[in-house]
PDB file of C-alpha atoms in Angstrom:
ATOM      1  CA  MET A  23      -6.260 -18.882   6.425  1.00 64.00           C
ATOM      2  CA  GLU A  24      -3.268 -16.845   6.058  1.00 77.00           C
ATOM      3  CA  THR A  25       0.156 -18.404   6.339  1.00 89.00           C
ATOM      4  CA  ALA A  26       1.762 -17.356   9.657  1.00 92.00           C
ATOM      5  CA  ALA A  27       4.978 -15.327   9.261  1.00 95.00           C
ATOM      6  CA  LEU A  28       6.455 -17.484  11.834  1.00 96.00           C
ATOM      7  CA  SER A  29       5.234 -20.743  13.613  1.00 96.00           C
ATOM      8  CA  VAL A  30       6.789 -22.402  16.389  1.00 96.00           C
ATOM      9  CA  ARG A  31       5.625 -26.031  17.492  1.00 96.00           C
ATOM     10  CA  ARG A  32       6.963 -28.074  20.582  1.00 96.00           C
ATOM     11  CA  LEU A  33      10.231 -26.169  20.885  1.00 97.00           C
ATOM     12  CA  THR A  34      12.333 -27.871  23.519  1.00 96.00           C
ATOM     13  CA  LYS A  35      15.947 -26.956  24.749  1.00 95.00           C
ATOM     14  CA  SER A  36      18.106 -28.197  27.441  1.00 93.00           C
ATOM     15  CA  PHE A  37      21.525 -27.198  28.658  1.00 92.00           C
ATOM     16  CA  GLY A  38      22.981 -30.053  30.199  1.00 90.00           C
ATOM     17  CA  ARG A  39      20.487 -31.223  32.855  1.00 91.00           C
ATOM     18  CA  LYS A  40      18.615 -27.972  32.838  1.00 92.00           C
ATOM     19  CA  GLN A  41      15.604 -27.639  30.626  1.00 93.00           C
ATOM     20  CA  ALA A  42      15.412 -24.115  29.347  1.00 94.00           C
ATOM     21  CA  LEU A  43      12.409 -24.499  27.054  1.00 94.00           C
ATOM     22  CA  HIS A  44       9.196 -26.915  27.439  1.00 95.00           C
ATOM     23  CA  HIS A  45       7.322 -27.584  24.253  1.00 96.00           C
ATOM     24  CA  VAL A  46       6.905 -23.929  23.404  1.00 96.00           C
ATOM     25  CA  SER A  47       4.442 -23.265  20.657  1.00 96.00           C
ATOM     26  CA  PHE A  48       3.160 -19.975  19.221  1.00 96.00           C
ATOM     27  CA  ASP A  49       2.384 -18.154  16.020  1.00 96.00           C
ATOM     28  CA  CYS A  50       3.162 -14.523  14.694  1.00 96.00           C
ATOM     29  CA  GLN A  51       0.887 -13.339  12.008  1.00 96.00           C
ATOM     30  CA  PRO A  52       1.954 -11.403   9.054  1.00 96.00           C
ATOM     31  CA  GLY A  53       2.209  -7.607   9.656  1.00 96.00           C
ATOM     32  CA  HIS A  54       1.791  -8.044  13.247  1.00 96.00           C
ATOM     33  CA  ILE A  55       3.967  -6.711  16.278  1.00 96.00           C
ATOM     34  CA  VAL A  56       4.229  -9.611  18.742  1.00 97.00           C
ATOM     35  CA  GLY A  57       5.654  -9.041  22.318  1.00 95.00           C
ATOM     36  CA  LEU A  58       7.492 -11.721  23.820  1.00 95.00           C
ATOM     37  CA  ILE A  59       7.425 -11.037  27.484  1.00 91.00           C
ATOM     38  CA  GLY A  60       8.600 -12.865  30.868  1.00 87.00           C
ATOM     39  CA  ALA A  61      11.117 -12.306  33.734  1.00 82.00           C
ATOM     40  CA  ASN A  62      14.939 -12.642  33.073  1.00 82.00           C
ATOM     41  CA  GLY A  63      15.731 -16.338  32.660  1.00 84.00           C
ATOM     42  CA  ALA A  64      12.213 -17.283  31.462  1.00 88.00           C
ATOM     43  CA  GLY A  65      13.573 -18.415  27.989  1.00 92.00           C
ATOM     44  CA  LYS A  66      12.870 -15.362  25.734  1.00 93.00           C
ATOM     45  CA  THR A  67      16.533 -15.193  24.280  1.00 94.00           C
ATOM     46  CA  THR A  68      16.817 -18.874  23.996  1.00 95.00           C
ATOM     47  CA  ILE A  69      13.477 -19.094  22.042  1.00 96.00           C
ATOM     48  CA  MET A  70      14.946 -16.432  19.556  1.00 96.00           C
ATOM     49  CA  LYS A  71      18.290 -18.012  19.205  1.00 95.00           C
ATOM     50  CA  ALA A  72      16.612 -21.330  18.337  1.00 96.00           C
ATOM     51  CA  ILE A  73      14.551 -19.368  15.695  1.00 96.00           C
ATOM     52  CA  LEU A  74      17.571 -18.100  14.240  1.00 95.00           C
ATOM     53  CA  SER A  75      19.632 -21.533  14.172  1.00 94.00           C
ATOM     54  CA  LEU A  76      21.939 -19.942  16.598  1.00 93.00           C
ATOM     55  CA  ILE A  77      21.552 -22.811  18.859  1.00 94.00           C
ATOM     56  CA  LYS A  78      20.085 -26.390  18.208  1.00 95.00           C
ATOM     57  CA  ALA A  79      16.670 -27.307  19.747  1.00 95.00           C
ATOM     58  CA  LYS A  80      13.955 -29.872  19.160  1.00 95.00           C
ATOM     59  CA  GLY A  81      10.890 -28.875  17.617  1.00 95.00           C
ATOM     60  CA  ASP A  82       9.316 -27.506  14.447  1.00 96.00           C
ATOM     61  CA  ILE A  83      10.033 -23.825  13.194  1.00 96.00           C
ATOM     62  CA  THR A  84       8.145 -22.601   9.883  1.00 96.00           C
ATOM     63  CA  ILE A  85       9.071 -19.028   8.385  1.00 96.00           C
ATOM     64  CA  ASN A  86       6.653 -17.723   5.791  1.00 94.00           C
ATOM     65  CA  GLY A  87       5.491 -21.280   5.250  1.00 92.00           C
ATOM     66  CA  GLN A  88       8.887 -22.556   4.752  1.00 94.00           C
ATOM     67  CA  VAL A  89      10.342 -25.078   7.250  1.00 94.00           C
ATOM     68  CA  SER A  90      13.599 -23.946   9.000  1.00 93.00           C
ATOM     69  CA  THR A  91      16.140 -26.119  10.769  1.00 92.00           C
ATOM     70  CA  PHE A  92      19.482 -25.954  12.554  1.00 91.00           C
ATOM     71  CA  ARG A  93      21.192 -27.293   9.450  1.00 90.00           C
ATOM     72  CA  HIS A  94      18.798 -26.021   6.554  1.00 91.00           C
ATOM     73  CA  HIS A  95      17.796 -22.526   7.299  1.00 86.00           C
ATOM     74  CA  ALA A  96      17.190 -20.867   3.822  1.00 91.00           C
ATOM     75  CA  ALA A  97      14.141 -19.336   5.207  1.00 93.00           C
ATOM     76  CA  LEU A  98      16.352 -16.857   7.239  1.00 93.00           C
ATOM     77  CA  ALA A  99      17.386 -15.167   4.383  1.00 93.00           C
ATOM     78  CA  ASP A 100      14.266 -12.955   4.880  1.00 94.00           C
ATOM     79  CA  VAL A 101      14.767 -12.562   8.491  1.00 96.00           C
ATOM     80  CA  GLY A 102      16.291  -9.579  10.240  1.00 95.00           C
ATOM     81  CA  ALA A 103      17.577  -9.823  13.895  1.00 95.00           C
ATOM     82  CA  LEU A 104      19.302  -8.312  16.913  1.00 95.00           C
ATOM     83  CA  ILE A 105      20.093 -10.675  19.569  1.00 92.00           C
ATOM     84  CA  GLU A 106      21.774  -9.482  22.835  1.00 80.00           C
ATOM     85  CA  TYR A 107      24.672  -7.504  21.751  1.00 77.00           C
ATOM     86  CA  PRO A 108      25.085  -6.210  18.078  1.00 79.00           C
ATOM     87  CA  GLY A 109      27.772  -8.341  16.208  1.00 80.00           C
ATOM     88  CA  ILE A 110      29.872  -5.439  14.620  1.00 87.00           C
ATOM     89  CA  TYR A 111      33.454  -5.113  13.578  1.00 90.00           C
ATOM     90  CA  PRO A 112      34.946  -2.294  15.790  1.00 90.00           C
ATOM     91  CA  TYR A 113      37.416  -1.089  13.074  1.00 93.00           C
ATOM     92  CA  LEU A 114      34.882  -0.515  10.461  1.00 94.00           C
ATOM     93  CA  SER A 115      32.934   2.707  10.135  1.00 95.00           C
ATOM     94  CA  GLY A 116      29.005   2.270  10.526  1.00 95.00           C
ATOM     95  CA  ARG A 117      28.556   2.783   6.813  1.00 96.00           C
ATOM     96  CA  ASN A 118      30.940   0.005   5.804  1.00 95.00           C
ATOM     97  CA  GLN A 119      29.496  -2.108   8.462  1.00 94.00           C
ATOM     98  CA  MET A 120      26.232  -1.865   6.801  1.00 95.00           C
ATOM     99  CA  LYS A 121      27.672  -2.282   3.196  1.00 95.00           C
ATOM    100  CA  LEU A 122      29.235  -5.660   4.393  1.00 93.00           C
ATOM    101  CA  PHE A 123      25.802  -7.048   5.645  1.00 91.00           C
ATOM    102  CA  ALA A 124      23.473  -5.400   3.050  1.00 93.00           C
ATOM    103  CA  THR A 125      22.325  -7.845   0.206  1.00 92.00           C
ATOM    104  CA  PRO A 126      24.205  -6.599  -3.022  1.00 91.00           C
ATOM    105  CA  THR A 127      21.122  -5.493  -5.140  1.00 91.00           C
ATOM    106  CA  ALA A 128      20.829  -2.399  -7.353  1.00 93.00           C
ATOM    107  CA  ASP A 129      19.195  -0.472  -4.647  1.00 94.00           C
ATOM    108  CA  LYS A 130      21.877  -1.485  -1.841  1.00 94.00           C
ATOM    109  CA  ASN A 131      23.376   1.840  -1.321  1.00 94.00           C
ATOM    110  CA  GLN A 132      19.712   3.647  -1.171  1.00 95.00           C
ATOM    111  CA  ARG A 133      18.596   1.040   1.228  1.00 95.00           C
ATOM    112  CA  ILE A 134      21.624   1.805   3.433  1.00 96.00           C
ATOM    113  CA  GLN A 135      20.930   5.718   3.012  1.00 96.00           C
ATOM    114  CA  THR A 136      17.439   5.117   4.119  1.00 95.00           C
ATOM    115  CA  ILE A 137      18.026   3.443   7.162  1.00 96.00           C
ATOM    116  CA  ILE A 138      20.923   5.816   8.298  1.00 96.00           C
ATOM    117  CA  GLN A 139      18.266   8.722   7.948  1.00 96.00           C
ATOM    118  CA  GLU A 140      15.383   6.760   9.701  1.00 95.00           C
ATOM    119  CA  LEU A 141      17.524   6.031  12.620  1.00 95.00           C
ATOM    120  CA  HIS A 142      19.288   9.495  12.626  1.00 95.00           C
ATOM    121  CA  MET A 143      22.839   8.117  12.371  1.00 96.00           C
ATOM    122  CA  ALA A 144      24.202  10.539   9.910  1.00 96.00           C
ATOM    123  CA  PRO A 145      26.417  12.336  12.385  1.00 96.00           C
ATOM    124  CA  TYR A 146      28.557   9.379  13.238  1.00 96.00           C
ATOM    125  CA  ILE A 147      27.879   6.927  10.464  1.00 96.00           C
ATOM    126  CA  ASP A 148      31.381   7.341   8.826  1.00 96.00           C
ATOM    127  CA  ARG A 149      33.267   7.020  12.227  1.00 96.00           C
ATOM    128  CA  ARG A 150      34.911   3.874  13.386  1.00 95.00           C
ATOM    129  CA  VAL A 151      32.305   1.869  15.519  1.00 94.00           C
ATOM    130  CA  LYS A 152      34.948   1.176  18.336  1.00 93.00           C
ATOM    131  CA  GLY A 153      34.142   4.747  19.367  1.00 94.00           C
ATOM    132  CA  TYR A 154      30.440   4.598  19.259  1.00 94.00           C
ATOM    133  CA  SER A 155      28.544   4.934  22.620  1.00 93.00           C
ATOM    134  CA  LEU A 156      26.215   2.110  23.770  1.00 91.00           C
ATOM    135  CA  GLY A 157      23.159   3.961  22.284  1.00 92.00           C
ATOM    136  CA  MET A 158      25.085   4.256  18.932  1.00 94.00           C
ATOM    137  CA  ARG A 159      25.964   0.589  18.977  1.00 94.00           C
ATOM    138  CA  GLN A 160      22.420  -0.391  19.685  1.00 94.00           C
ATOM    139  CA  LYS A 161      21.220   1.654  16.688  1.00 95.00           C
ATOM    140  CA  MET A 162      23.836  -0.061  14.378  1.00 95.00           C
ATOM    141  CA  GLY A 163      22.562  -3.448  15.427  1.00 95.00           C
ATOM    142  CA  ILE A 164      19.030  -2.278  14.716  1.00 95.00           C
ATOM    143  CA  ALA A 165      20.213  -0.769  11.377  1.00 96.00           C
ATOM    144  CA  LEU A 166      21.806  -4.073  10.406  1.00 95.00           C
ATOM    145  CA  ALA A 167      18.615  -5.973  11.130  1.00 96.00           C
ATOM    146  CA  LEU A 168      16.552  -3.664   8.888  1.00 96.00           C
ATOM    147  CA  VAL A 169      18.764  -2.892   6.064  1.00 95.00           C
ATOM    148  CA  ASN A 170      17.643  -5.741   3.887  1.00 95.00           C
ATOM    149  CA  ASN A 171      13.917  -4.849   4.182  1.00 95.00           C
ATOM    150  CA  PRO A 172      13.258  -8.403   5.869  1.00 96.00           C
ATOM    151  CA  SER A 173       9.597  -9.718   6.196  1.00 96.00           C
ATOM    152  CA  LEU A 174      10.453 -10.845   9.598  1.00 97.00           C
ATOM    153  CA  VAL A 175      12.432  -8.920  12.264  1.00 97.00           C
ATOM    154  CA  ILE A 176      13.426 -10.458  15.573  1.00 97.00           C
ATOM    155  CA  LEU A 177      14.513  -7.867  18.175  1.00 96.00           C
ATOM    156  CA  ASP A 178      16.031  -8.755  21.691  1.00 94.00           C
ATOM    157  CA  GLU A 179      15.850  -5.952  23.963  1.00 92.00           C
ATOM    158  CA  PRO A 180      15.840  -3.442  21.177  1.00 93.00           C
ATOM    159  CA  MET A 181      15.549  -0.203  23.469  1.00 91.00           C
ATOM    160  CA  ASN A 182      18.747  -1.021  25.468  1.00 89.00           C
ATOM    161  CA  GLY A 183      20.954   1.898  25.776  1.00 88.00           C
ATOM    162  CA  LEU A 184      18.629   4.220  23.860  1.00 91.00           C
ATOM    163  CA  ASP A 185      17.599   7.686  25.351  1.00 91.00           C
ATOM    164  CA  PRO A 186      13.998   8.584  25.257  1.00 90.00           C
ATOM    165  CA  GLN A 187      14.361  10.457  22.137  1.00 92.00           C
ATOM    166  CA  ALA A 188      15.950   7.621  20.328  1.00 92.00           C
ATOM    167  CA  THR A 189      13.459   5.139  21.799  1.00 92.00           C
ATOM    168  CA  LYS A 190      10.553   7.202  20.441  1.00 91.00           C
ATOM    169  CA  GLU A 191      12.268   7.175  16.878  1.00 92.00           C
ATOM    170  CA  LEU A 192      12.756   3.578  17.004  1.00 94.00           C
ATOM    171  CA  ARG A 193       9.086   2.853  17.981  1.00 93.00           C
ATOM    172  CA  GLU A 194       7.796   5.231  15.151  1.00 93.00           C
ATOM    173  CA  LEU A 195      10.342   3.342  12.575  1.00 95.00           C
ATOM    174  CA  ILE A 196       8.753  -0.135  13.811  1.00 95.00           C
ATOM    175  CA  GLN A 197       5.376   1.041  13.199  1.00 95.00           C
ATOM    176  CA  LYS A 198       6.363   2.519   9.867  1.00 95.00           C
ATOM    177  CA  LYS A 199       7.761  -0.761   8.783  1.00 95.00           C
ATOM    178  CA  GLN A 200       4.990  -2.775  10.119  1.00 96.00           C
ATOM    179  CA  ALA A 201       2.529  -0.512   8.124  1.00 95.00           C
ATOM    180  CA  SER A 202       4.084  -1.806   5.026  1.00 94.00           C
ATOM    181  CA  GLY A 203       3.777  -5.454   5.933  1.00 95.00           C
ATOM    182  CA  THR A 204       6.933  -6.227   8.247  1.00 97.00           C
ATOM    183  CA  THR A 205       6.198  -8.586  11.094  1.00 97.00           C
ATOM    184  CA  PHE A 206       8.164  -8.183  14.350  1.00 97.00           C
ATOM    185  CA  LEU A 207       8.991 -10.480  17.258  1.00 97.00           C
ATOM    186  CA  ILE A 208      10.164  -8.246  20.016  1.00 96.00           C
ATOM    187  CA  SER A 209      11.360  -9.034  23.524  1.00 93.00           C
ATOM    188  CA  SER A 210      11.804  -6.309  25.948  1.00 86.00           C
ATOM    189  CA  HIS A 211      11.610  -5.675  29.804  1.00 82.00           C
ATOM    190  CA  ILE A 212      10.625  -2.157  29.312  1.00 79.00           C
ATOM    191  CA  LEU A 213       6.792  -3.038  29.347  1.00 82.00           C
ATOM    192  CA  SER A 214       5.547   0.561  28.842  1.00 81.00           C
ATOM    193  CA  GLU A 215       7.248   0.738  25.493  1.00 84.00           C
ATOM    194  CA  LEU A 216       5.831  -2.777  24.611  1.00 87.00           C
ATOM    195  CA  GLN A 217       2.439  -1.722  25.363  1.00 85.00           C
ATOM    196  CA  LYS A 218       2.619   1.159  22.975  1.00 87.00           C
ATOM    197  CA  LEU A 219       3.645  -1.201  20.313  1.00 91.00           C
ATOM    198  CA  ALA A 220       2.574  -4.838  20.435  1.00 92.00           C
ATOM    199  CA  GLU A 221      -0.772  -6.069  19.196  1.00 92.00           C
ATOM    200  CA  ASP A 222      -0.054  -9.543  20.194  1.00 94.00           C
ATOM    201  CA  LEU A 223       1.569 -11.064  23.429  1.00 93.00           C
ATOM    202  CA  ILE A 224       3.347 -14.376  24.250  1.00 94.00           C
ATOM    203  CA  VAL A 225       3.928 -14.551  27.954  1.00 91.00           C
ATOM    204  CA  ILE A 226       6.620 -17.002  28.999  1.00 93.00           C
ATOM    205  CA  ASP A 227       7.595 -18.448  32.249  1.00 90.00           C
ATOM    206  CA  HIS A 228      10.315 -20.717  33.170  1.00 91.00           C
ATOM    207  CA  GLY A 229      10.501 -21.869  29.654  1.00 93.00           C
ATOM    208  CA  ARG A 230       6.716 -22.457  29.223  1.00 93.00           C
ATOM    209  CA  VAL A 231       4.278 -20.272  27.217  1.00 93.00           C
ATOM    210  CA  VAL A 232       1.982 -19.346  29.901  1.00 89.00           C
ATOM    211  CA  GLN A 233      -0.582 -17.618  27.450  1.00 87.00           C
ATOM    212  CA  GLN A 234      -0.667 -16.208  23.978  1.00 91.00           C
ATOM    213  CA  THR A 235      -3.189 -13.418  23.962  1.00 88.00           C
ATOM    214  CA  THR A 236      -3.661  -9.774  22.513  1.00 87.00           C
ATOM    215  CA  MET A 237      -2.722  -6.477  24.241  1.00 84.00           C
ATOM    216  CA  ARG A 238      -6.321  -5.485  24.080  1.00 81.00           C
ATOM    217  CA  GLU A 239      -7.459  -8.791  25.859  1.00 81.00           C
ATOM    218  CA  LEU A 240      -4.870  -8.277  28.456  1.00 78.00           C
ATOM    219  CA  LEU A 241      -5.631  -4.884  29.292  1.00 73.00           C
ATOM    220  CA  ALA A 242      -9.278  -5.895  29.667  1.00 69.00           C
ATOM    221  CA  ARG A 243      -8.254  -8.020  32.442  1.00 69.00           C
ATOM    222  CA  ASN A 244      -7.016  -4.916  34.272  1.00 66.00           C
ATOM    223  CA  GLN A 245      -8.504  -4.227  37.760  1.00 68.00           C
ATOM    224  CA  HIS A 246     -10.699  -1.004  37.915  1.00 75.00           C
ATOM    225  CA  PHE A 247     -10.670   1.274  41.158  1.00 80.00           C
ATOM    226  CA  LEU A 248     -12.612   4.003  42.340  1.00 82.00           C
ATOM    227  CA  SER A 249     -10.808   6.622  44.517  1.00 86.00           C
ATOM    228  CA  LEU A 250     -12.974   8.644  46.837  1.00 87.00           C
ATOM    229  CA  THR A 251     -12.117  11.853  48.717  1.00 88.00           C
ATOM    230  CA  THR A 252     -14.886  12.467  51.584  1.00 88.00           C
ATOM    231  CA  ASP A 253     -15.331  14.379  54.683  1.00 90.00           C
ATOM    232  CA  GLN A 254     -15.309  11.201  56.674  1.00 88.00           C
ATOM    233  CA  ASP A 255     -12.881   8.673  54.693  1.00 89.00           C
ATOM    234  CA  LEU A 256     -12.520   6.177  57.455  1.00 89.00           C
ATOM    235  CA  ARG A 257     -16.268   5.942  58.239  1.00 90.00           C
ATOM    236  CA  ALA A 258     -16.837   5.636  54.298  1.00 88.00           C
ATOM    237  CA  ALA A 259     -14.378   3.075  54.185  1.00 89.00           C
ATOM    238  CA  GLY A 260     -16.053   1.034  56.777  1.00 89.00           C
ATOM    239  CA  ILE A 261     -19.504   1.670  55.225  1.00 90.00           C
ATOM    240  CA  LEU A 262     -18.543   0.372  51.870  1.00 90.00           C
ATOM    241  CA  ALA A 263     -16.792  -2.596  53.449  1.00 88.00           C
ATOM    242  CA  GLU A 264     -20.081  -3.470  55.406  1.00 89.00           C
ATOM    243  CA  ASN A 265     -21.933  -3.179  52.156  1.00 90.00           C
ATOM    244  CA  GLY A 266     -19.690  -5.873  50.635  1.00 87.00           C
ATOM    245  CA  TYR A 267     -17.284  -3.803  48.601  1.00 87.00           C
ATOM    246  CA  LEU A 268     -13.663  -4.465  48.321  1.00 84.00           C
ATOM    247  CA  VAL A 269     -11.890  -1.590  50.055  1.00 86.00           C
ATOM    248  CA  THR A 270      -8.006  -1.249  49.205  1.00 81.00           C
ATOM    249  CA  ALA A 271      -7.114   1.943  51.013  1.00 82.00           C
ATOM    250  CA  HIS A 272      -8.900   4.244  53.510  1.00 83.00           C
ATOM    251  CA  ALA A 273      -7.409   7.883  52.849  1.00 80.00           C
ATOM    252  CA  PRO A 274      -8.482   8.470  50.246  1.00 86.00           C
ATOM    253  CA  VAL A 275     -10.821   5.626  49.965  1.00 88.00           C
ATOM    254  CA  ARG A 276     -10.047   3.292  47.382  1.00 86.00           C
ATOM    255  CA  VAL A 277     -12.529   0.681  46.116  1.00 86.00           C
ATOM    256  CA  GLN A 278     -11.841  -2.188  43.497  1.00 81.00           C
ATOM    257  CA  LEU A 279     -14.886  -2.304  41.292  1.00 78.00           C
ATOM    258  CA  ARG A 280     -16.252  -5.721  39.921  1.00 75.00           C
ATOM    259  CA  SER A 281     -18.007  -5.976  36.656  1.00 70.00           C
ATOM    260  CA  THR A 282     -21.334  -5.607  38.439  1.00 77.00           C
ATOM    261  CA  ASP A 283     -20.458  -2.537  40.508  1.00 79.00           C
ATOM    262  CA  THR A 284     -21.614   0.841  39.414  1.00 83.00           C
ATOM    263  CA  VAL A 285     -20.152   4.261  40.380  1.00 84.00           C
ATOM    264  CA  ALA A 286     -23.646   5.440  41.134  1.00 86.00           C
ATOM    265  CA  ALA A 287     -24.232   2.540  43.435  1.00 87.00           C
ATOM    266  CA  VAL A 288     -21.266   3.427  45.528  1.00 88.00           C
ATOM    267  CA  LEU A 289     -22.090   6.987  45.903  1.00 89.00           C
ATOM    268  CA  LYS A 290     -25.723   6.377  46.717  1.00 88.00           C
ATOM    269  CA  ILE A 291     -24.715   4.220  49.679  1.00 90.00           C
ATOM    270  CA  LEU A 292     -22.326   6.845  50.994  1.00 90.00           C
ATOM    271  CA  THR A 293     -24.719   9.829  50.586  1.00 90.00           C
ATOM    272  CA  THR A 294     -27.516   7.614  52.183  1.00 90.00           C
ATOM    273  CA  TYR A 295     -25.402   7.380  55.274  1.00 91.00           C
ATOM    274  CA  GLY A 296     -24.778  11.189  55.281  1.00 90.00           C
ATOM    275  CA  VAL A 297     -21.273  11.019  53.821  1.00 88.00           C
ATOM    276  CA  SER A 298     -20.275  14.024  51.843  1.00 88.00           C
ATOM    277  CA  ILE A 299     -18.177  13.152  48.515  1.00 88.00           C
ATOM    278  CA  GLU A 300     -15.640  15.795  47.768  1.00 86.00           C
ATOM    279  CA  ASP A 301     -13.769  13.969  44.837  1.00 86.00           C
ATOM    280  CA  VAL A 302     -14.123  10.999  42.769  1.00 85.00           C
ATOM    281  CA  GLN A 303     -11.646   9.534  40.283  1.00 84.00           C
ATOM    282  CA  HIS A 304     -11.279   6.301  38.230  1.00 75.00           C
ATOM    283  CA  GLU A 305      -8.185   4.258  38.197  1.00 72.00           C
ATOM    284  CA  ASP A 306      -7.041   1.290  36.263  1.00 65.00           C
ATOM    285  CA  GLY A 307      -4.395  -1.499  37.120  1.00 63.00           C
ATOM    286  CA  ASP A 308      -1.407  -1.123  34.676  1.00 64.00           C
ATOM    287  CA  PHE A 309       0.002  -3.420  32.001  1.00 69.00           C
ATOM    288  CA  GLU A 310       2.778  -4.399  34.204  1.00 69.00           C
ATOM    289  CA  GLN A 311       0.451  -5.660  36.915  1.00 68.00           C
ATOM    290  CA  SER A 312      -1.664  -7.594  34.202  1.00 70.00           C
ATOM    291  CA  VAL A 313       1.379  -9.525  33.264  1.00 72.00           C
ATOM    292  CA  LEU A 314       2.565 -10.189  36.752  1.00 70.00           C
ATOM    293  CA  ASP A 315      -0.923 -11.413  37.588  1.00 70.00           C
ATOM    294  CA  LEU A 316      -1.105 -13.575  34.479  1.00 70.00           C
ATOM    295  CA  ILE A 317       2.438 -15.200  35.481  1.00 71.00           C
ATOM    296  CA  ARG A 318       1.132 -15.761  39.012  1.00 70.00           C
ATOM    297  CA  GLU A 319      -1.941 -17.355  38.074  1.00 64.00           C
TER     298      GLU A 319
END
């Protein structure tokens, strides 16, 4: 079996009397984009800080097969990260900021130039960071996380402050890096963006892992609905309810479909009762609702 890019076991953390993490365990497989999701205060940032040895926690953390602890974390040399707000020097230019953080190898300047181009930072990269907008600073933090081509990248709310175009460009860059083998652990409250990126999901609630699953499996849990416009909507809703269907709305008629229900059966019942069907549409529950349902369960 392939060695996990990141393995977390029994991670526990308390702040005074408040226990923030309760025996958190999960794996990130190499080359996968993993979404870490949960409500504010669920423990996402605490988990990321513990992995990066920014805070001390109990438990076992292994990065690419190498044990990493609060005091011995050589494995973090191959990890890039952006946690909360970018740690940047306001009086340095963006380019000099990157020179300071970039590993001093023969291709250092080329790596810096490549990430500048990939994040479309050229128009302002030689200006002092103190004059950057929120979105520019966010891009700077992402650039610093990626400039050394790490095998594992941990991003906490990477879309913060980015406009729609910059968000799209970042999504495409993450997918490009993934295609070359980079593993990502991404926390984001923008679930619509995470849906476009993540293959695997770790759902956190009150410091506990509710479930580790895949995006495909979670979306398969979605509820399916049939929306019907008829010449007698209220009567149609009553007929379907009497025949055992779960009617969730009356005008237009909205029916929740179970795995055993078919569209043909629904239509047949209505036509048998003389109801004329004017329009039929399928609707699926969304990703956000699936996550909320999972946490509620």
